[in-house]
Every structure is written in structure tokens, then in C-alpha cells.
Amino acid sequence: MKLLPLPAFDDNYIWLLHDGHKALVVDPGDAQPVLQALQHHGLLLQGILVTHHHGDHTGGVSVLRESTGATVFGPVNETMPEPIQRVSEGDTINLLGLEIKVFDVPGHTAGHIAYYCTVDHESPLLFCGDTLFSGGCGRLFEGTAQQMQASLARLAQLPGATRVCCAHEYTLSNLKFALAVEPDNPRLVAYQTNCQALRMQNQPTLPSTIELERQINPFLRTTEATIIGSVAQFDATALARDGAFATLRQWKNQYR
Ligand SMILES: [Zn+2]
Ligand SMILES: [Zn+2]
């Protein structure tokens, strides 16, 4: 299986997975990069997986469906470019010979879903849209901090080797904030250096892994004493009232 992050817009990635013949894509906000990649590699598009309703994730769906006949999968209870097959927690999708599991991960949007699959002789794959980013998490547009925290905790329990395919290249700005929260985390310092080198060469910092995120992502680490200490310095009242996760998210919202 080949995994390609197709850059789109300013900082989106449309993930394309293929076996040399058939392909699936995740969150095609734009059809053009996908059509070009399909043509370049001589691939047939079998499926389109959508994580949530935002336009930068759905904008290319109709054109791709019409030009390839691919089946589109997306969340229940979100506005989608019809017709699609609605999927939710516990559903399994069969594409490219893979069994792709659906998780409900509300928070960024109310109906946000993620797709997870194991791959023979390779690390598992997680397509998590705008829920989990490397070093950060999505903004709370529709869900609550509690929902997002539960969604992230769920993803953090996946096997450590799982490749985390996020929908945006937000890593460097997330790491800047992560280091403000946790300046003495050696793994975080080293990861920032690696990611800066990748971005200097215009390479993606993704996919990340669950194991790495557990060590560097402050939003997966809100039970760590050092992080709670930093959050208390930011706003002790909010920490006492809303808890560490919600206060950390508020801090990130206003961090420059
Ligand atoms: Zn979004
Ligand atoms: Zn997005």
C-alpha cells in the first residue's frame, strides 16, 4: 500500500492510499490534485472517505464522484454532498481489501468521524481529519471540550505504531505552543528540530504516530503534573472551574 499526502489549499492534505491499481482518498476539499495523482499513477478511485462537513474537506467530492464513480462515505447528521453512504461508530467499510473501522470523534464538529484500519505487514492507519493534529487538536466549533477530550483519549489508545494522517500541516505552530506549555520535554524539543528541517525542504511533517503524539502532544497529556502547572500559571481560576483540558484549549485559542 502506498500512502500519499496530496497538498491542497494553504495547508490541507488530501490523503491518498493505493495498491498500484485502486485508490481511496480522504477529505478531498479540491478535486484537481486527486485527479492529477490518479492519472499520474494510473489509479482507479474506489472510495472517498469524508470526516466532517467543512468545505476544505468536501469541496472536491461531487466532481470526483461524477468523474470516477467512487462511493462516498461520510458522517451521519452532517450536511454532505449527496448521495453518500452514511457511517458511524462500529461500522466497517471494505475498500482496497482493507477493513476500515469508523469511530465517532465529536468535538471539532458535532458529527466528526475518524477512519482506522490495520494493514498487512505495515503499521495501522488513522485518518482523523481535524480532530487530532500533530502536537495539537482541532478547534471546538460545535462540540464541547469534554467531547474532544474523550475523542482524543480514544485515539490515544490505538496501537503506538499507528500512522496519524491529519488533514492539515499545522505541526510547527502547534509545537510552538506545545513548547510554551512544556518547555523541558526533550522529545518535544527534538521533534521540533526534525519538523523544522522537513518544512525547510517543503516536506510534510505527517504522518505522525500515536506513540509520538502521546509523548509530545499537550492535549493528550493534560494529566501530567508539568502541564497542569503551566495551565495553572495561564489561568488558575479557569483550571479550577473547567479542568486542564478545556483551559489548555482556551489558552491555545488566544496564543500567538
Ligand atoms: Zn474542519
Ligand atoms: Zn480542515
CSV table of C-alpha atoms and ligand atoms in Angstrom, one decimal:
chain,number,residue,atom,x,y,z
A,1,MET,CA,0.0,0.0,0.0
A,2,LYS,CA,1.3,3.5,-0.9
A,3,LEU,CA,0.2,6.5,1.2
A,4,LEU,CA,0.5,9.9,-0.3
A,5,PRO,CA,-0.4,13.3,1.3
A,6,LEU,CA,-1.6,15.5,-1.6
A,7,PRO,CA,-1.2,19.2,-0.6
A,8,ALA,CA,-4.3,21.3,-1.2
A,9,PHE,CA,-5.1,25.0,-0.5
A,10,ASP,CA,-2.7,26.6,2.0
A,11,ASP,CA,-2.2,23.8,4.5
A,12,ASN,CA,-4.6,20.9,3.8
A,13,TYR,CA,-3.6,17.3,3.0
A,14,ILE,CA,-5.8,15.0,1.0
A,15,TRP,CA,-4.6,11.6,1.9
A,16,LEU,CA,-4.5,9.1,-1.0
A,17,LEU,CA,-4.0,5.4,-0.3
A,18,HIS,CA,-3.4,3.0,-3.2
A,19,ASP,CA,-2.3,-0.5,-4.1
A,20,GLY,CA,-1.0,0.3,-7.6
A,21,HIS,CA,-4.4,-0.2,-9.1
A,22,LYS,CA,-7.2,1.0,-6.8
A,23,ALA,CA,-7.2,4.1,-4.6
A,24,LEU,CA,-9.1,5.8,-1.9
A,25,VAL,CA,-8.9,9.4,-0.8
A,26,VAL,CA,-9.8,11.1,2.4
A,27,ASP,CA,-11.3,14.6,2.7
A,28,PRO,CA,-10.9,15.8,-0.9
A,29,GLY,CA,-11.5,19.5,-0.5
A,30,ASP,CA,-10.3,20.0,-4.0
A,31,ALA,CA,-10.7,17.5,-6.9
A,32,GLN,CA,-7.8,18.7,-9.0
A,33,PRO,CA,-4.8,17.3,-7.0
A,34,VAL,CA,-6.6,14.0,-6.7
A,35,LEU,CA,-7.4,13.7,-10.4
A,36,GLN,CA,-3.8,14.6,-11.2
A,37,ALA,CA,-2.5,11.9,-8.9
A,38,LEU,CA,-4.9,9.3,-10.2
A,39,GLN,CA,-3.8,10.0,-13.7
A,40,HIS,CA,-0.1,10.2,-12.9
A,41,HIS,CA,-0.2,6.8,-11.1
A,42,GLY,CA,-2.8,5.1,-13.3
A,43,LEU,CA,-5.3,4.5,-10.5
A,44,LEU,CA,-9.0,3.9,-10.2
A,45,LEU,CA,-10.7,5.7,-7.4
A,46,GLN,CA,-12.8,3.2,-5.5
A,47,GLY,CA,-13.8,5.2,-2.4
A,48,ILE,CA,-13.9,8.7,-0.9
A,49,LEU,CA,-13.9,9.0,2.9
A,50,VAL,CA,-15.1,12.2,4.5
A,51,THR,CA,-14.5,13.0,8.2
A,52,HIS,CA,-16.7,16.1,8.6
A,53,HIS,CA,-18.7,18.7,6.7
A,54,HIS,CA,-16.3,21.6,6.4
A,55,GLY,CA,-15.8,22.8,2.8
A,56,ASP,CA,-12.0,22.3,2.8
A,57,HIS,CA,-12.7,18.6,3.3
A,58,THR,CA,-15.8,18.2,1.0
A,59,GLY,CA,-15.3,20.7,-1.9
A,60,GLY,CA,-14.0,18.1,-4.4
A,61,VAL,CA,-16.3,15.3,-3.5
A,62,SER,CA,-19.0,15.8,-6.2
A,63,VAL,CA,-16.6,16.3,-9.1
A,64,LEU,CA,-14.6,13.2,-8.0
A,65,ARG,CA,-17.7,11.1,-7.7
A,66,GLU,CA,-19.0,12.2,-11.1
A,67,SER,CA,-15.7,11.7,-12.9
A,68,THR,CA,-14.8,8.3,-11.2
A,69,GLY,CA,-18.0,6.7,-9.9
A,70,ALA,CA,-16.3,6.2,-6.5
A,71,THR,CA,-18.5,5.5,-3.5
A,72,VAL,CA,-18.6,8.3,-0.9
A,73,PHE,CA,-18.7,7.7,2.8
A,74,GLY,CA,-19.4,10.3,5.5
A,75,PRO,CA,-20.8,11.0,8.9
A,76,VAL,CA,-24.5,10.8,9.8
A,77,ASN,CA,-26.1,14.1,10.8
A,78,GLU,CA,-23.8,16.4,8.9
A,79,THR,CA,-24.6,18.2,5.7
A,80,MET,CA,-22.8,16.3,2.9
A,81,PRO,CA,-22.6,16.4,-0.9
A,82,GLU,CA,-25.2,13.8,-1.6
A,83,PRO,CA,-25.5,10.9,-2.4
A,84,ILE,CA,-23.3,9.4,0.2
A,85,GLN,CA,-23.2,6.3,2.4
A,86,ARG,CA,-23.7,7.5,6.0
A,87,VAL,CA,-21.4,5.7,8.5
A,88,SER,CA,-20.9,5.9,12.3
A,89,GLU,CA,-19.3,4.2,15.3
A,90,GLY,CA,-19.0,0.5,14.8
A,91,ASP,CA,-19.4,0.5,11.0
A,92,THR,CA,-16.9,-1.2,8.8
A,93,ILE,CA,-16.1,-0.2,5.2
A,94,ASN,CA,-14.4,-2.6,2.8
A,95,LEU,CA,-12.1,-0.8,0.3
A,96,LEU,CA,-8.8,-1.9,-1.4
A,97,GLY,CA,-9.2,-5.2,0.5
A,98,LEU,CA,-9.0,-3.3,3.8
A,99,GLU,CA,-11.5,-3.4,6.7
A,100,ILE,CA,-11.8,0.3,7.7
A,101,LYS,CA,-13.4,1.0,11.0
A,102,VAL,CA,-15.4,4.1,11.8
A,103,PHE,CA,-15.1,5.9,15.1
A,104,ASP,CA,-17.3,8.8,16.3
A,105,VAL,CA,-14.9,11.6,17.5
A,106,PRO,CA,-17.1,14.6,18.1
A,107,GLY,CA,-15.6,18.0,19.2
A,108,HIS,CA,-14.4,19.9,16.2
A,109,THR,CA,-17.8,19.3,14.6
A,110,ALA,CA,-20.7,17.6,16.3
A,111,GLY,CA,-20.7,14.6,13.9
A,112,HIS,CA,-16.9,14.3,13.2
A,113,ILE,CA,-15.8,10.7,12.4
A,114,ALA,CA,-12.4,9.1,12.0
A,115,TYR,CA,-11.3,6.1,9.9
A,116,TYR,CA,-8.9,3.4,11.2
A,117,CYS,CA,-7.6,0.3,9.6
A,118,THR,CA,-4.8,-2.3,10.1
A,119,VAL,CA,-2.7,-3.1,7.0
A,120,ASP,CA,-0.9,-6.4,6.5
A,121,HIS,CA,2.9,-6.1,7.1
A,122,GLU,CA,2.5,-2.3,7.7
A,123,SER,CA,1.6,0.0,10.6
A,124,PRO,CA,-2.1,0.7,11.1
A,125,LEU,CA,-3.6,3.9,9.6
A,126,LEU,CA,-5.7,6.6,11.2
A,127,PHE,CA,-7.4,9.3,9.2
A,128,CYS,CA,-8.5,11.7,11.8
A,129,GLY,CA,-9.5,14.8,9.9
A,130,ASP,CA,-9.5,17.9,12.1
A,131,THR,CA,-9.7,16.1,15.4
A,132,LEU,CA,-6.1,15.1,16.2
A,133,PHE,CA,-3.2,17.2,14.8
A,134,SER,CA,0.5,16.6,15.4
A,135,GLY,CA,1.2,18.5,18.5
A,136,GLY,CA,-2.4,19.8,18.8
A,137,CYS,CA,-6.1,19.2,18.2
A,138,GLY,CA,-8.9,20.8,16.3
A,139,ARG,CA,-10.8,23.9,17.4
A,140,LEU,CA,-14.1,23.4,19.1
A,141,PHE,CA,-16.6,24.7,16.6
A,142,GLU,CA,-19.6,22.6,17.5
A,143,GLY,CA,-18.6,20.2,20.3
A,144,THR,CA,-17.6,20.6,23.9
A,145,ALA,CA,-14.1,20.3,25.4
A,146,GLN,CA,-15.3,17.2,27.2
A,147,GLN,CA,-16.3,15.6,23.9
A,148,MET,CA,-13.0,16.5,22.3
A,149,GLN,CA,-11.0,15.2,25.3
A,150,ALA,CA,-12.9,11.9,25.1
A,151,SER,CA,-12.4,11.6,21.4
A,152,LEU,CA,-8.6,12.3,21.7
A,153,ALA,CA,-8.3,9.9,24.6
A,154,ARG,CA,-9.9,7.2,22.5
A,155,LEU,CA,-7.5,7.8,19.6
A,156,ALA,CA,-4.5,7.8,22.0
A,157,GLN,CA,-5.3,4.3,23.0
A,158,LEU,CA,-4.7,3.0,19.4
A,159,PRO,CA,-1.5,1.0,18.9
A,160,GLY,CA,1.5,3.2,19.2
A,161,ALA,CA,2.8,2.5,15.7
A,162,THR,CA,-0.5,3.8,14.1
A,163,ARG,CA,0.3,6.3,11.4
A,164,VAL,CA,-1.7,9.5,12.2
A,165,CYS,CA,-2.9,11.1,9.0
A,166,CYS,CA,-4.1,14.6,9.9
A,167,ALA,CA,-5.8,16.9,7.4
A,168,HIS,CA,-3.7,20.0,8.0
A,169,GLU,CA,0.0,20.9,8.1
A,170,TYR,CA,-0.3,22.7,11.5
A,171,THR,CA,2.6,20.9,13.2
A,172,LEU,CA,5.1,23.8,13.6
A,173,SER,CA,2.7,26.3,15.0
A,174,ASN,CA,1.3,23.6,17.3
A,175,LEU,CA,4.8,22.7,18.5
A,176,LYS,CA,5.5,26.4,19.3
A,177,PHE,CA,2.5,26.3,21.7
A,178,ALA,CA,3.4,22.9,23.0
A,179,LEU,CA,6.8,24.1,23.9
A,180,ALA,CA,5.3,27.1,25.7
A,181,VAL,CA,3.3,24.6,27.8
A,182,GLU,CA,6.1,22.1,28.3
A,183,PRO,CA,9.5,23.7,27.6
A,184,ASP,CA,11.5,20.9,29.2
A,185,ASN,CA,10.1,18.0,27.3
A,186,PRO,CA,13.2,16.6,25.5
A,187,ARG,CA,11.2,14.6,22.9
A,188,LEU,CA,9.3,17.7,22.0
A,189,VAL,CA,12.4,19.8,21.5
A,190,ALA,CA,13.9,17.1,19.3
A,191,TYR,CA,10.7,16.7,17.3
A,192,GLN,CA,10.5,20.4,16.6
A,193,THR,CA,14.0,20.3,15.2
A,194,ASN,CA,13.1,17.4,12.9
A,195,CYS,CA,9.9,19.1,11.8
A,196,GLN,CA,11.6,22.4,11.1
A,197,ALA,CA,14.1,20.6,8.8
A,198,LEU,CA,11.3,18.9,7.0
A,199,ARG,CA,9.4,22.1,6.4
A,200,MET,CA,12.6,23.9,5.2
A,201,GLN,CA,12.6,21.3,2.4
A,202,ASN,CA,8.9,21.7,1.9
A,203,GLN,CA,8.3,18.1,3.1
A,204,PRO,CA,5.2,17.1,5.1
A,205,THR,CA,5.7,16.5,8.9
A,206,LEU,CA,3.0,13.9,8.6
A,207,PRO,CA,2.0,11.1,9.2
A,208,SER,CA,2.9,11.3,12.8
A,209,THR,CA,2.4,8.2,15.1
A,210,ILE,CA,0.2,7.7,18.2
A,211,GLU,CA,3.3,6.8,20.2
A,212,LEU,CA,4.9,10.1,19.3
A,213,GLU,CA,1.7,12.1,20.0
A,214,ARG,CA,1.4,10.6,23.4
A,215,GLN,CA,4.8,12.0,24.2
A,216,ILE,CA,4.7,15.4,22.7
A,217,ASN,CA,1.0,16.5,22.2
A,218,PRO,CA,-0.1,18.6,25.2
A,219,PHE,CA,-3.8,17.8,24.5
A,220,LEU,CA,-3.0,14.1,25.2
A,221,ARG,CA,-1.0,14.9,28.3
A,222,THR,CA,-3.3,17.0,30.4
A,223,THR,CA,-2.9,14.7,33.4
A,224,GLU,CA,0.9,15.4,33.5
A,225,ALA,CA,1.8,17.5,36.6
A,226,THR,CA,4.1,19.8,34.5
A,227,ILE,CA,1.2,20.6,32.1
A,228,ILE,CA,-1.3,21.2,34.9
A,229,GLY,CA,1.3,23.5,36.4
A,230,SER,CA,1.7,25.5,33.2
A,231,VAL,CA,-2.1,25.7,32.8
A,232,ALA,CA,-2.4,26.9,36.4
A,233,GLN,CA,0.0,29.7,35.5
A,234,PHE,CA,-2.1,30.7,32.5
A,235,ASP,CA,-5.4,30.8,34.4
A,236,ALA,CA,-5.8,29.1,37.8
A,237,THR,CA,-9.4,30.1,38.0
A,238,ALA,CA,-10.3,28.5,34.7
A,239,LEU,CA,-8.3,25.4,35.6
A,240,ALA,CA,-10.3,25.0,38.8
A,241,ARG,CA,-13.6,25.7,37.1
A,242,ASP,CA,-13.2,24.0,33.7
A,243,GLY,CA,-10.4,21.5,34.1
A,244,ALA,CA,-6.9,21.2,32.5
A,245,PHE,CA,-8.0,20.2,29.0
A,246,ALA,CA,-10.6,22.9,28.5
A,247,THR,CA,-8.3,25.6,29.9
A,248,LEU,CA,-5.4,24.4,27.7
A,249,ARG,CA,-7.7,24.7,24.7
A,250,GLN,CA,-8.7,28.2,25.7
A,251,TRP,CA,-5.0,29.1,26.1
A,252,LYS,CA,-4.2,27.8,22.6
A,253,ASN,CA,-7.1,29.8,21.1
A,254,GLN,CA,-5.5,33.1,22.3
A,255,TYR,CA,-1.9,32.0,21.9
A,256,ARG,CA,0.2,34.0,19.3
B,1,ZN,ZN,-12.7,21.3,9.9
B,2,ZN,ZN,-9.9,21.5,7.9
